[in-house]
Coordinates of C-alpha atoms in Angstrom, one line a residue:
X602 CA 11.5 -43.0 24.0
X603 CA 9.1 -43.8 27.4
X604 CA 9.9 -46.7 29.5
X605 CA 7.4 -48.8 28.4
X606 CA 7.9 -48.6 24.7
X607 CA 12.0 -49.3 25.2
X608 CA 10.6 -52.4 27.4
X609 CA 8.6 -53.5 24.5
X610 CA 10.9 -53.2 22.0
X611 CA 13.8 -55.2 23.9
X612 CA 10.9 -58.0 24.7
X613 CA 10.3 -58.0 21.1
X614 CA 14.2 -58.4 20.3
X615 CA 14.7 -61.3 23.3
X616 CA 11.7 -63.5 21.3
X617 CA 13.6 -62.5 17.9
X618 CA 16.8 -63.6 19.6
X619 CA 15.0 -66.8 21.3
X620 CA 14.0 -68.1 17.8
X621 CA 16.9 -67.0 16.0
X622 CA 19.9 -67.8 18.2
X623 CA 18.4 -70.1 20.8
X624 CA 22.0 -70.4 22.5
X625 CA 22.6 -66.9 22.4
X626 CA 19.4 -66.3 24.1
X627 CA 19.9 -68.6 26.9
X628 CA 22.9 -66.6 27.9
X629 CA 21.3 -63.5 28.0
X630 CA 18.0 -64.9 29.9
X631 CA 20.7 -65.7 32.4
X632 CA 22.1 -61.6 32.6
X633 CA 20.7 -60.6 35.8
X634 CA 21.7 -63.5 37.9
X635 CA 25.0 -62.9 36.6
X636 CA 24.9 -59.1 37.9
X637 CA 23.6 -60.0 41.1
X638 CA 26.7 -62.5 41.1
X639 CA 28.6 -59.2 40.2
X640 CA 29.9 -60.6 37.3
X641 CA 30.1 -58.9 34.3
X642 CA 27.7 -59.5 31.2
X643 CA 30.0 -57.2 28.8
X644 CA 29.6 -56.3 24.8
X645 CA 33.0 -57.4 23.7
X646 CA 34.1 -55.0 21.5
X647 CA 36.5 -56.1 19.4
X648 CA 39.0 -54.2 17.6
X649 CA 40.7 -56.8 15.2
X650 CA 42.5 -55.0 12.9
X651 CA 43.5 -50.9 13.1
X652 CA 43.3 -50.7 9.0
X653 CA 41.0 -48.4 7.9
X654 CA 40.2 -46.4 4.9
X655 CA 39.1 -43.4 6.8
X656 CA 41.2 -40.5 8.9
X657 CA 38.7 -39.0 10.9
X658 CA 39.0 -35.8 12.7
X659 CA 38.2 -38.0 16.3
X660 CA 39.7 -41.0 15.6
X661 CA 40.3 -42.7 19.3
X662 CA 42.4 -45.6 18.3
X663 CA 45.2 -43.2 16.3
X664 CA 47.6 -44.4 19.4
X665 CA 47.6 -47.7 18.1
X666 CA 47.8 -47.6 14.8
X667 CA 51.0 -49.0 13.3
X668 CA 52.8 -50.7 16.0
X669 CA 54.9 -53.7 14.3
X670 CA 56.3 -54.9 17.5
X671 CA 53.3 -56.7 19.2
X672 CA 51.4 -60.0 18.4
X673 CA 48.4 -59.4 16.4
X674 CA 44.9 -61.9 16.4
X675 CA 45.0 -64.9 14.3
X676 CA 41.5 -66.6 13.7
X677 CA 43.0 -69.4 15.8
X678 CA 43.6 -66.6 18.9
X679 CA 39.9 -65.7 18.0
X680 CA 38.2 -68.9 18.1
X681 CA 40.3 -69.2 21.6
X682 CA 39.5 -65.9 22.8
X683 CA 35.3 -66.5 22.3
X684 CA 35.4 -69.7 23.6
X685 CA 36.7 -68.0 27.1
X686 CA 33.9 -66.1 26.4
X687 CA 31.0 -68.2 25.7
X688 CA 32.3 -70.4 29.0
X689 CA 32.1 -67.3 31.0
X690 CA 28.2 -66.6 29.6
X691 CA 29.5 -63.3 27.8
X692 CA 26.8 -63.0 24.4
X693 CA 27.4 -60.2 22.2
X694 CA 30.3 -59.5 20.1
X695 CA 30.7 -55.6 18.2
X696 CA 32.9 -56.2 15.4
X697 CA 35.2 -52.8 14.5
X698 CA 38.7 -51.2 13.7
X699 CA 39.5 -49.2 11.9
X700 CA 37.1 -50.1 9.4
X701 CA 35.9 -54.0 9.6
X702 CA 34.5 -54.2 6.1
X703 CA 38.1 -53.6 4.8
X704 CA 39.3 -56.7 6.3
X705 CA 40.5 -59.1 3.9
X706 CA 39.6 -62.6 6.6
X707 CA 36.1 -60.8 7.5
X708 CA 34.5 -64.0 7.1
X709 CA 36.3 -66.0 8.5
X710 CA 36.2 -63.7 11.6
X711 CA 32.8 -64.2 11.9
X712 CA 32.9 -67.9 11.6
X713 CA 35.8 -68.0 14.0
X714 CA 33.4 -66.0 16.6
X715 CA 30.7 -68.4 16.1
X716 CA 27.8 -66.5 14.9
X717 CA 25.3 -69.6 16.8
X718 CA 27.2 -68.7 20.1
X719 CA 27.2 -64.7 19.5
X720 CA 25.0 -62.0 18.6
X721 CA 27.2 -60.0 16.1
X722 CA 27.2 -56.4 15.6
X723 CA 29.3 -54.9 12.9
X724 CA 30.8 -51.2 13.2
X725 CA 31.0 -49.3 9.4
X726 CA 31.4 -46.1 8.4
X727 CA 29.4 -47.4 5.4
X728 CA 31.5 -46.9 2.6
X729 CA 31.7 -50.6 1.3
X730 CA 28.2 -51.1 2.5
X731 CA 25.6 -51.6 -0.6
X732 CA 23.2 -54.1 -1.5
X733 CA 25.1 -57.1 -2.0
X734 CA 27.1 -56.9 1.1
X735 CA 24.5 -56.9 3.5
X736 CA 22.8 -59.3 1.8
X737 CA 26.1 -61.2 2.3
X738 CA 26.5 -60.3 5.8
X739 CA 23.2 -61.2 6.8
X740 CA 24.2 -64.6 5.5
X741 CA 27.4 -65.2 7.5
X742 CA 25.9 -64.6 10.8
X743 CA 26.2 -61.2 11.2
X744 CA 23.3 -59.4 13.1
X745 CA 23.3 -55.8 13.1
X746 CA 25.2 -53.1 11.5
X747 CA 26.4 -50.2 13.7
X748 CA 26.6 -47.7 11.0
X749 CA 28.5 -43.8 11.8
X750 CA 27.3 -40.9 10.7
X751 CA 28.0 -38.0 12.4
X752 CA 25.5 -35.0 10.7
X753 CA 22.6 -34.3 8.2
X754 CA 24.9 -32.2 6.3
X755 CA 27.1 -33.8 4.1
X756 CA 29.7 -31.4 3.7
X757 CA 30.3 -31.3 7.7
X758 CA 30.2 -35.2 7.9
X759 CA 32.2 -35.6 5.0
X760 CA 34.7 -32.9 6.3
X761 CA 35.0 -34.6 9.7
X762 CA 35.5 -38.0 8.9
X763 CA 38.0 -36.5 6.0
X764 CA 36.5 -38.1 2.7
X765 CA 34.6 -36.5 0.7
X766 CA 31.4 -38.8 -0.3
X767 CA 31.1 -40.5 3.0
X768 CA 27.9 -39.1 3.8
X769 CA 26.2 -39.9 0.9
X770 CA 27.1 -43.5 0.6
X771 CA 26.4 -43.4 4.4
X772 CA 22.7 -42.7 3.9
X773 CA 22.7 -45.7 1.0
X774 CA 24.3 -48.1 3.3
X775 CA 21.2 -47.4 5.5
X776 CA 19.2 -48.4 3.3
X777 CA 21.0 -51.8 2.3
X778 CA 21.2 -52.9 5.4
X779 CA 17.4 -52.5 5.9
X780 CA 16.6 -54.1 2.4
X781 CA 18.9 -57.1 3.6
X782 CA 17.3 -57.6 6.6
X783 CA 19.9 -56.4 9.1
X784 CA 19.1 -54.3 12.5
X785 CA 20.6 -51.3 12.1
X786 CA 21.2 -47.9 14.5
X787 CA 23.2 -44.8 13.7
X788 CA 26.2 -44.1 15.9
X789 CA 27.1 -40.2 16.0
X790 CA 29.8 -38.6 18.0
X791 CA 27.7 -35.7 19.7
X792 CA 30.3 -32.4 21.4
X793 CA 29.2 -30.3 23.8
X794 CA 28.5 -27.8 21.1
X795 CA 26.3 -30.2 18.9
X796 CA 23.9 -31.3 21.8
X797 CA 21.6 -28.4 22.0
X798 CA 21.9 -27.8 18.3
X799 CA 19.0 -27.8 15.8
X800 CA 20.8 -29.8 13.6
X801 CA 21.1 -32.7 16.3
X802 CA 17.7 -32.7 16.9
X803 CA 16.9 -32.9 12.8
X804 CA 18.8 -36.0 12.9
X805 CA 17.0 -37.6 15.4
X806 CA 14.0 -36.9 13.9
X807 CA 15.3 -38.1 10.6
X808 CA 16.1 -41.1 11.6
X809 CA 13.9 -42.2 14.2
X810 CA 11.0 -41.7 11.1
X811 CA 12.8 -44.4 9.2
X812 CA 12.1 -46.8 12.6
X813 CA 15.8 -46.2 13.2
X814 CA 17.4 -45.6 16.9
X815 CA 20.5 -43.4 17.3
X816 CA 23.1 -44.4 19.5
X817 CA 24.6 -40.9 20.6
X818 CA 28.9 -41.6 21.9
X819 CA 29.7 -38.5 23.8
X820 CA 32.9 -36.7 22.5
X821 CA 36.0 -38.0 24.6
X822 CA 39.4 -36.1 25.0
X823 CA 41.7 -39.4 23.2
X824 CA 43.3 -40.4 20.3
X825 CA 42.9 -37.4 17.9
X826 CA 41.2 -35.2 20.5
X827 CA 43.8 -35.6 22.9
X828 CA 43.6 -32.7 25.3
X829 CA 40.5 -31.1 23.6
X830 CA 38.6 -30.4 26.6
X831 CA 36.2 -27.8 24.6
X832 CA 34.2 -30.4 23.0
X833 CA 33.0 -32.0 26.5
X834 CA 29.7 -32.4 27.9
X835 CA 28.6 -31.7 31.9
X836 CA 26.2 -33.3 34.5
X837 CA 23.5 -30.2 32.9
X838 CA 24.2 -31.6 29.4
X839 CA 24.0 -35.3 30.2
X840 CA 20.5 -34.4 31.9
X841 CA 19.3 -32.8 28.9
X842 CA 20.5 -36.1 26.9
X843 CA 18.2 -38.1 29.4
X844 CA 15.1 -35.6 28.4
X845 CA 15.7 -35.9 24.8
X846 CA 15.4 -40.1 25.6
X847 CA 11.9 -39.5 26.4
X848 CA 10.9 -38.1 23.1
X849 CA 13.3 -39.9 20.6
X850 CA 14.6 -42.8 19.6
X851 CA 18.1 -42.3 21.0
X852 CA 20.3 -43.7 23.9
X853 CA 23.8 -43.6 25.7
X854 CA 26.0 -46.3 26.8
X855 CA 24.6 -44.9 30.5
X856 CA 21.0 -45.9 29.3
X857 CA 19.4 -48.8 31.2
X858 CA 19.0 -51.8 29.1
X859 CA 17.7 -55.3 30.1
X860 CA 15.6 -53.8 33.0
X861 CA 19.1 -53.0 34.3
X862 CA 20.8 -49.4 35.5
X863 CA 24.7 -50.9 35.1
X864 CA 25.6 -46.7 35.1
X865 CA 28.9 -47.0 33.6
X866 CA 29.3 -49.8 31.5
X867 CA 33.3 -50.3 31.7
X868 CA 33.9 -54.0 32.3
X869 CA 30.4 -54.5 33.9
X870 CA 28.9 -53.8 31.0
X871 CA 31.1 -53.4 27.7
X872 CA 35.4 -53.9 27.2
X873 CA 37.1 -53.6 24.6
X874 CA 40.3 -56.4 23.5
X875 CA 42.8 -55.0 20.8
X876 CA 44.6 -55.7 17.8
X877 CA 47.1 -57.0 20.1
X878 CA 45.0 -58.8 22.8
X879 CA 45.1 -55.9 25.2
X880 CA 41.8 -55.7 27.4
X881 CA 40.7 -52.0 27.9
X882 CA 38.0 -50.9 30.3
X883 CA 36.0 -49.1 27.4
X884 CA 37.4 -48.1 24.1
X885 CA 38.2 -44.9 25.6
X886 CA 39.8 -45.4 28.8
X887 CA 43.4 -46.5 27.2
X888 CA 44.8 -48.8 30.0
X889 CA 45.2 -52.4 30.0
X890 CA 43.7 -54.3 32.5
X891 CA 45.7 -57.5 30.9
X892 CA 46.2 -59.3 28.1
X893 CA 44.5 -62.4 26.5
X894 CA 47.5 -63.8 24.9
X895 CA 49.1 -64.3 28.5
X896 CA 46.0 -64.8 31.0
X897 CA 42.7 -66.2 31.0
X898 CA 40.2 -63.4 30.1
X899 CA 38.5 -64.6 33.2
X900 CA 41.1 -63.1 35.1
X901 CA 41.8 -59.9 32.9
X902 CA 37.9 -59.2 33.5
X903 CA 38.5 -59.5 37.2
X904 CA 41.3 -57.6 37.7
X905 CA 39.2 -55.3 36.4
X906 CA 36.1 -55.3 38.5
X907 CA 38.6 -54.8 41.4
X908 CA 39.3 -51.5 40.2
X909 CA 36.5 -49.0 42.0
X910 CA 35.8 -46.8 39.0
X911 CA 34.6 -50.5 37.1
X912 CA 33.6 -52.7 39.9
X913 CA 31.5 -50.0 41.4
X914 CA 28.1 -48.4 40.2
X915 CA 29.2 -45.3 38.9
X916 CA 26.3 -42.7 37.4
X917 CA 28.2 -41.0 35.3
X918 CA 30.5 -41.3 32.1
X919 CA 34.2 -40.7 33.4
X920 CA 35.9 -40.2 29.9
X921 CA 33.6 -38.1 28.7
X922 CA 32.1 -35.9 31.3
X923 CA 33.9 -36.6 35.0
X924 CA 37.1 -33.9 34.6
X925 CA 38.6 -34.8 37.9
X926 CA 39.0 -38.6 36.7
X927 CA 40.1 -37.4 33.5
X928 CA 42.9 -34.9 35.1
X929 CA 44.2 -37.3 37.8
X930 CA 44.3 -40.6 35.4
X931 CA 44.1 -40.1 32.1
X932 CA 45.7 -36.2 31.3
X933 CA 48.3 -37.1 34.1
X934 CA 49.2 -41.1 33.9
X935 CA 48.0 -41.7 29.8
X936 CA 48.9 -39.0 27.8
X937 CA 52.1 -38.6 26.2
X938 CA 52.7 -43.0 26.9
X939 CA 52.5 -45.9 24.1
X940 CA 49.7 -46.6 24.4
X941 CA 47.6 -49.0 26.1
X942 CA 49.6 -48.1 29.4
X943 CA 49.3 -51.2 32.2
X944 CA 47.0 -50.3 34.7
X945 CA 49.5 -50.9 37.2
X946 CA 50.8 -47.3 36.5
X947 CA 47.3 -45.7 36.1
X948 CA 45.2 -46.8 39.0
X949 CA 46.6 -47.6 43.1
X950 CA 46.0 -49.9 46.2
X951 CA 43.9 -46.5 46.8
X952 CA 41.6 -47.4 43.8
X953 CA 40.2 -50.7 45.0
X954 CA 36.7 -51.8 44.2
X955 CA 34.8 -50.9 48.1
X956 CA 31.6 -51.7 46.7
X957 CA 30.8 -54.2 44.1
X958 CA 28.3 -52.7 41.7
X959 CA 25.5 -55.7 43.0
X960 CA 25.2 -54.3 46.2
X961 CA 24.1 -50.9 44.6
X962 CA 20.4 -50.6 45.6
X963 CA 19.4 -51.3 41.9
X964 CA 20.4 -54.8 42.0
X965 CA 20.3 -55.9 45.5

């Protein structure tokens, strides 16, 4: 997709956003004073509950599945957490798990986020997702569906995400969450091996005819795939990624959004709080930078930014591609741990932020 038309299409979604969610509009409007501030303007992803109806084969969060030993969310700790939020100018919310159209308070999640005050994606795997549900979730507040799929086949998607039938009621929740009015893009888990595949490229074009972007999440050596090194792209792959966005409908995490180049989006531009109120970097990177039970998130997100590898502009994606930051922090000071581990025992006085990410030449 050229520069122009992706600069078109996120002028259309700011006037959509400006009618719709006036409040959640001012916020964003307000984005690029906040990077030149170097402060971050983060997607909180939000990984309420780990219950999910699905085992698949590259689940990330497997590590923290289960634990009975921790605090978990109430909707009060929610209201509290997105109030911190709103007060530090922070405007979009990703709902996931596990699998969020499982959870029994989904509702009242979404009123305790404050759909006025947030615009709300929802993660699914599409299982639960018909006609009457997104008509129902349009209503609440919700605002797009983040829908995983992970190939046209449906005996390879059903095999990797372990349940046979997932792909086909996949492809109908596509098209109930058009019917009821809800953005939607497909989110699919692309391996070294799938990248340059004909198949991959089928599925852009498959989609991208229904008007539908794809949202590609490079393969990352966690959770499940602890260790599996084999399914990782490289710089030459990444390149060819940034070819394909010229033609499709189809972005990373690393692609520039709001006239912005953030690079690596970890704390900058995206963290993720857990089941337990944990702050990691990116749902990949599985240290916590602090906790929002004990601290202000203000401070969590700071403590953060001071670290060089999120406080700094960084080109590339270090959990999925950069092998040296993936051998000296995460094979060597992660694996094997409980999971998140404090990044008091991942990172070093060595690792401090030189260079805040707003003195990079593309935001001075």
């Amino acid at each position: 997709m050229t520069a122009e038309k992706l600069k078109a299409e996120e002028n259309n979604n700011r006037n959509k956003l400006k009618e719709e969610k006036p409040l959640v509009y001012a916020k964003v409007a307000k984005f690029d004073e906040k990077i030149k501030r170097g402060e971050s303007i983060a997607i909180i992803q939000f990984q309420y509950n780990y219950v999910c109806n699905f085992a698949c084969q590259h689940c990330s969060i497997k590590g923290f599945q289960g634990r009975k030993d921790a605090k978990s969310f109430t909707l009060a700790d929610v209201k509290e957490l997105f109030r911190q939020a709103d007060e530090l100018g922070l405007a979009r919310v990703t709902i996931t798990g596990g699998e969020p159209l499982v959870f029994k308070d989904f509702d009242g999640l979404v009123a305790a986020i404050d759909p006025q005050k947030f615009y709300i994606n929802c993660d699914t795997n599409g299982w639960f997702l018909d006609e009457k549900k997104a008509l129902h979730l349009k209503s609440i507040g919700v605002d797009r569906i983040q829908l995983s799929l992970d190939s046209l086949n449906a005996a390879e998607h059903d095999d990797f995400r372990k349940a046979p039938g997932s792909h086909e009621r996949a492809l109908k929740a596509v098209d109930a969450a058009v019917g009821a009015g809800l953005a939607i893009f497909i989110q699919t888990v692309v391996t070294k091996q799938r990248l340059r595949s004909r198949e991959f490229i089928e599925f852009l074009e498959f989609f991208n005819k229904k008007g539908i972007g794809v949202f590609v999440t490079y393969a990352k050596p966690v959770g499940s795939w602890e260790g599996n090194y084999d399914v990782l792209v490289d710089k030459n792959d990444m390149a060819f990624m940034k070819e394909l966005e010229k033609k499709h409908k189809v972005f990373t995490h690393l692609t520039p959004a709001y006239g912005m180049d953030l690079g690596c989006i970890a704390v900058k531009g995206m963290f993720s709080v857990t089941q337990y109120g944990d702050v990691l970097p990116c749902p990949y990177i599985h240290t916590s930078i602090g906790n929002v039970f004990r601290e202000p998130l203000k401070d969590v997100l700071q403590r953060g930014l001071d670290i060089k590898y999120f406080g700094e502009h960084v080109e590339t994606c270090l959990i999925a591609e950069d092998r040296a930051f993936i051998d000296k922090y995460v094979a060597k000071r992660i694996y094997g741990k409980s999971l998140p581990v404090s990044c008091a025992e991942v990172f070093t006085e060595e690792d401090k932020t030189r260079k805040p990410f707003n003195e990079h030449p593309l935001h001075g």
